[in-house]
mmCIF file of C-alpha atoms in Angstrom:
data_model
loop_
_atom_site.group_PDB
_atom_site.id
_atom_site.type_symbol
_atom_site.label_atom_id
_atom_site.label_comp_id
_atom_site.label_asym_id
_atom_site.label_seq_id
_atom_site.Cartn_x
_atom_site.Cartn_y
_atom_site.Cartn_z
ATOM 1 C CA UNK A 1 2.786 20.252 15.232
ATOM 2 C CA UNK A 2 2.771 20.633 18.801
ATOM 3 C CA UNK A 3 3.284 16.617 20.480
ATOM 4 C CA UNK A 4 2.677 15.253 23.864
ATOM 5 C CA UNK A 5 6.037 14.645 25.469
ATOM 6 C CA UNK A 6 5.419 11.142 25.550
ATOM 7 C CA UNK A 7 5.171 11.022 21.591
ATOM 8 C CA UNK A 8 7.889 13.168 20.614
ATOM 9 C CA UNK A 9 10.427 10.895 19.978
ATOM 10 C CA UNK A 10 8.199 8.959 18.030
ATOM 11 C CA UNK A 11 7.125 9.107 14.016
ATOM 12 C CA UNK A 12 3.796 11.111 13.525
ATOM 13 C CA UNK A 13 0.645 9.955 11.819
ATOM 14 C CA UNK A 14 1.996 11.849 8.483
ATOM 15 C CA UNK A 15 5.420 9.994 8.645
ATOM 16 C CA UNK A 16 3.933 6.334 9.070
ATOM 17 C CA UNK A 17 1.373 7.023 5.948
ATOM 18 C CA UNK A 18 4.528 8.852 4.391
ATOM 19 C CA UNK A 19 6.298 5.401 4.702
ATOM 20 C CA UNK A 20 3.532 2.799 3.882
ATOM 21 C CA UNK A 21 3.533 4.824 0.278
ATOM 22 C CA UNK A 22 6.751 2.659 -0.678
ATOM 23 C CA UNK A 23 4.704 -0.541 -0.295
ATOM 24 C CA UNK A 24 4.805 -2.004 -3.617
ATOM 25 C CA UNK A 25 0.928 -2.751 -5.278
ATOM 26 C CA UNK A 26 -0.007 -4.420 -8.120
ATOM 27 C CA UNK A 27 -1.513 -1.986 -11.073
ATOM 28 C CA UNK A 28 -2.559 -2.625 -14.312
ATOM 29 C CA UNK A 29 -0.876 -0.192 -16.150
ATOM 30 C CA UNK A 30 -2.650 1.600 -19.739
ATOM 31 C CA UNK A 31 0.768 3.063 -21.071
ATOM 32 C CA UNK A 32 4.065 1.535 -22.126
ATOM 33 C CA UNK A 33 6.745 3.117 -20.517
ATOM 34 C CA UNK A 34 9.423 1.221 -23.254
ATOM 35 C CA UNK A 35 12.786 1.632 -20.204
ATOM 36 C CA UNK A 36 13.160 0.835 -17.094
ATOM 37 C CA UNK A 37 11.716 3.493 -14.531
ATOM 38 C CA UNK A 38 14.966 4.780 -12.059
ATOM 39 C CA UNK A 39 13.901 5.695 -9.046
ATOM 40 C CA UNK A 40 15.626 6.788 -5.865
ATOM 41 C CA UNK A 41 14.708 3.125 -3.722
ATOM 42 C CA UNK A 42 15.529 1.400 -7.291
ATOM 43 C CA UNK A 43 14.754 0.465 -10.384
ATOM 44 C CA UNK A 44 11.648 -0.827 -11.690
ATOM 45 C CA UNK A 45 10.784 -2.510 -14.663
ATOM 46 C CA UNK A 46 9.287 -0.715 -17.526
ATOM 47 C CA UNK A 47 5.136 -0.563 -17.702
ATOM 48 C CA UNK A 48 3.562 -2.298 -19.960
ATOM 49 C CA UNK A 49 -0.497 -2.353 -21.001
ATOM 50 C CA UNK A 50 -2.277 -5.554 -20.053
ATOM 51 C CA UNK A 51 0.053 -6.884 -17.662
ATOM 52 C CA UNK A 52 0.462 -6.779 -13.970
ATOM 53 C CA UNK A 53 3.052 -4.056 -12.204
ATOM 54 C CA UNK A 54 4.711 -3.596 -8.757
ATOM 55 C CA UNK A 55 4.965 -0.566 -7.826
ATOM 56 C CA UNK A 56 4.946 1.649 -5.280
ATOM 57 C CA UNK A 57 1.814 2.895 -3.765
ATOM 58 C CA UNK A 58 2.480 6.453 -4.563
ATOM 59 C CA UNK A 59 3.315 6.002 -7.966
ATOM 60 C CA UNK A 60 -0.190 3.675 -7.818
ATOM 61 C CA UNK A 61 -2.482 6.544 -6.684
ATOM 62 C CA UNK A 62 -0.329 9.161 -8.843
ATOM 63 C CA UNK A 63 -0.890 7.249 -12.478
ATOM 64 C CA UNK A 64 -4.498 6.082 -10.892
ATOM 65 C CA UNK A 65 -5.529 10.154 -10.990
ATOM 66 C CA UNK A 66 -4.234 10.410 -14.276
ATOM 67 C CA UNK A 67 -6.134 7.573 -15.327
ATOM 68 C CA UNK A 68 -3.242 6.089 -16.605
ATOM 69 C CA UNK A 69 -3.955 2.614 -14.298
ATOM 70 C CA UNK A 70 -6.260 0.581 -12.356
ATOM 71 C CA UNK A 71 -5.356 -0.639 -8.585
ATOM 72 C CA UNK A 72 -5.476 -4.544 -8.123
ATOM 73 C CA UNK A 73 -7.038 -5.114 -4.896
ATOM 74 C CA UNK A 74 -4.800 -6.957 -2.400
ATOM 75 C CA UNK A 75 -5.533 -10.261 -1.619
ATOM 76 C CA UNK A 76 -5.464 -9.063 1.834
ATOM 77 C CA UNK A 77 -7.878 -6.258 1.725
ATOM 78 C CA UNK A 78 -11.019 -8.883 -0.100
ATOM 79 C CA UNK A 79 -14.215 -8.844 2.444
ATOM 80 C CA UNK A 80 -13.793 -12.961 2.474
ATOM 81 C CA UNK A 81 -9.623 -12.499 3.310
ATOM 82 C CA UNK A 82 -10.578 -9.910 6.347
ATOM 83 C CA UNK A 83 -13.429 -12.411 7.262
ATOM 84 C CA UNK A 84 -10.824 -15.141 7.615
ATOM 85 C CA UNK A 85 -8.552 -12.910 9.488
ATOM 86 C CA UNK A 86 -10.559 -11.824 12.423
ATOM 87 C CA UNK A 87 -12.355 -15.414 12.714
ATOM 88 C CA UNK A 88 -8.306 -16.398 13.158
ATOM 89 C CA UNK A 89 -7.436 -13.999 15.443
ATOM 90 C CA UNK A 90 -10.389 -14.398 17.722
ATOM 91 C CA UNK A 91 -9.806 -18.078 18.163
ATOM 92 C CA UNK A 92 -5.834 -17.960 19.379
ATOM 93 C CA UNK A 93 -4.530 -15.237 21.606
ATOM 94 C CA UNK A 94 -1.192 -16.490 21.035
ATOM 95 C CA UNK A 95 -0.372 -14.671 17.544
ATOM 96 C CA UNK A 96 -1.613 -11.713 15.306
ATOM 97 C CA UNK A 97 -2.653 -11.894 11.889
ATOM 98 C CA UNK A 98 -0.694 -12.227 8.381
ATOM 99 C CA UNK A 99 -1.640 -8.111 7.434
ATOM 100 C CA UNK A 100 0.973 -6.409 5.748
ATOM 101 C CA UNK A 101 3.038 -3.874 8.460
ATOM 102 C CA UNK A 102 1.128 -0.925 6.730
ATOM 103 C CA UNK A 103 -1.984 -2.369 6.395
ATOM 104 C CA UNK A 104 -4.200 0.542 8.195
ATOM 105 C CA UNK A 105 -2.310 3.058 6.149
ATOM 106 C CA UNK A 106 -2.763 1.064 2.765
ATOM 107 C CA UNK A 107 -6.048 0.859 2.946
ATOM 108 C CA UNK A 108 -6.809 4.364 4.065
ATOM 109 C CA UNK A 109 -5.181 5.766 1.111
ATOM 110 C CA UNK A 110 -6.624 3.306 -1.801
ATOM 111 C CA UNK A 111 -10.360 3.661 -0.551
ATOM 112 C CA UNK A 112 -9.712 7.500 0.106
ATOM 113 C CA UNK A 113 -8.746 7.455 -4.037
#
């Protein structure tokens, strides 16, 4: 993809959504996965049906296709929590909010699934 010069030595769109996907998120998982799940950042516990999971967000959307999960909304991302967070910002100009680093890419990919 051809850059401006000024953004070359940069990460591109792709590569910052690329990283937000090792965010962990909370799932509810509808399998039991009985072992711990090795992966290449780590090791995960094991799944298990009617409890909450961390993991990452592209395992999330992955076993969310299958229909093998459902997403937990993050605290974060509730209409009342963004409320808050702009009625914060636009009183002080001397901090930004609490948002996760990722938090434009996060949401992009769970209300695009």
């Amino acid at each position: 993809m051809a850059l401006p010069k000024h953004l070359k030595n940069g990460l591109t769109p792709l590569e910052i959504e690329f990283l937000a996907e090792n965010e962990l998120i909370e799932i509810e998982a509808a399998i039991d996965t009985r072992a711990d799940l090795e992966l290449l950042s780590g090791t995960l516990p094991g799944l298990k049906p009617l409890r909450t999971n961390s993991v990452p967000l592209w395992m999330a959307i992955s076993l969310k296709k299958k229909h093998k999960c459902n997403i937990r909304v993050p605290t974060w991302m509730t209409v009342e929590a963004l409320t808050q967070t702009l009625k914060d910002e636009q009183s002080t100009d001397e901090r930004f909010s609490s948002l996760p680093y990722h938090y434009m890419e996060i949401a992009q990919l769970l209300l695009e699934k």
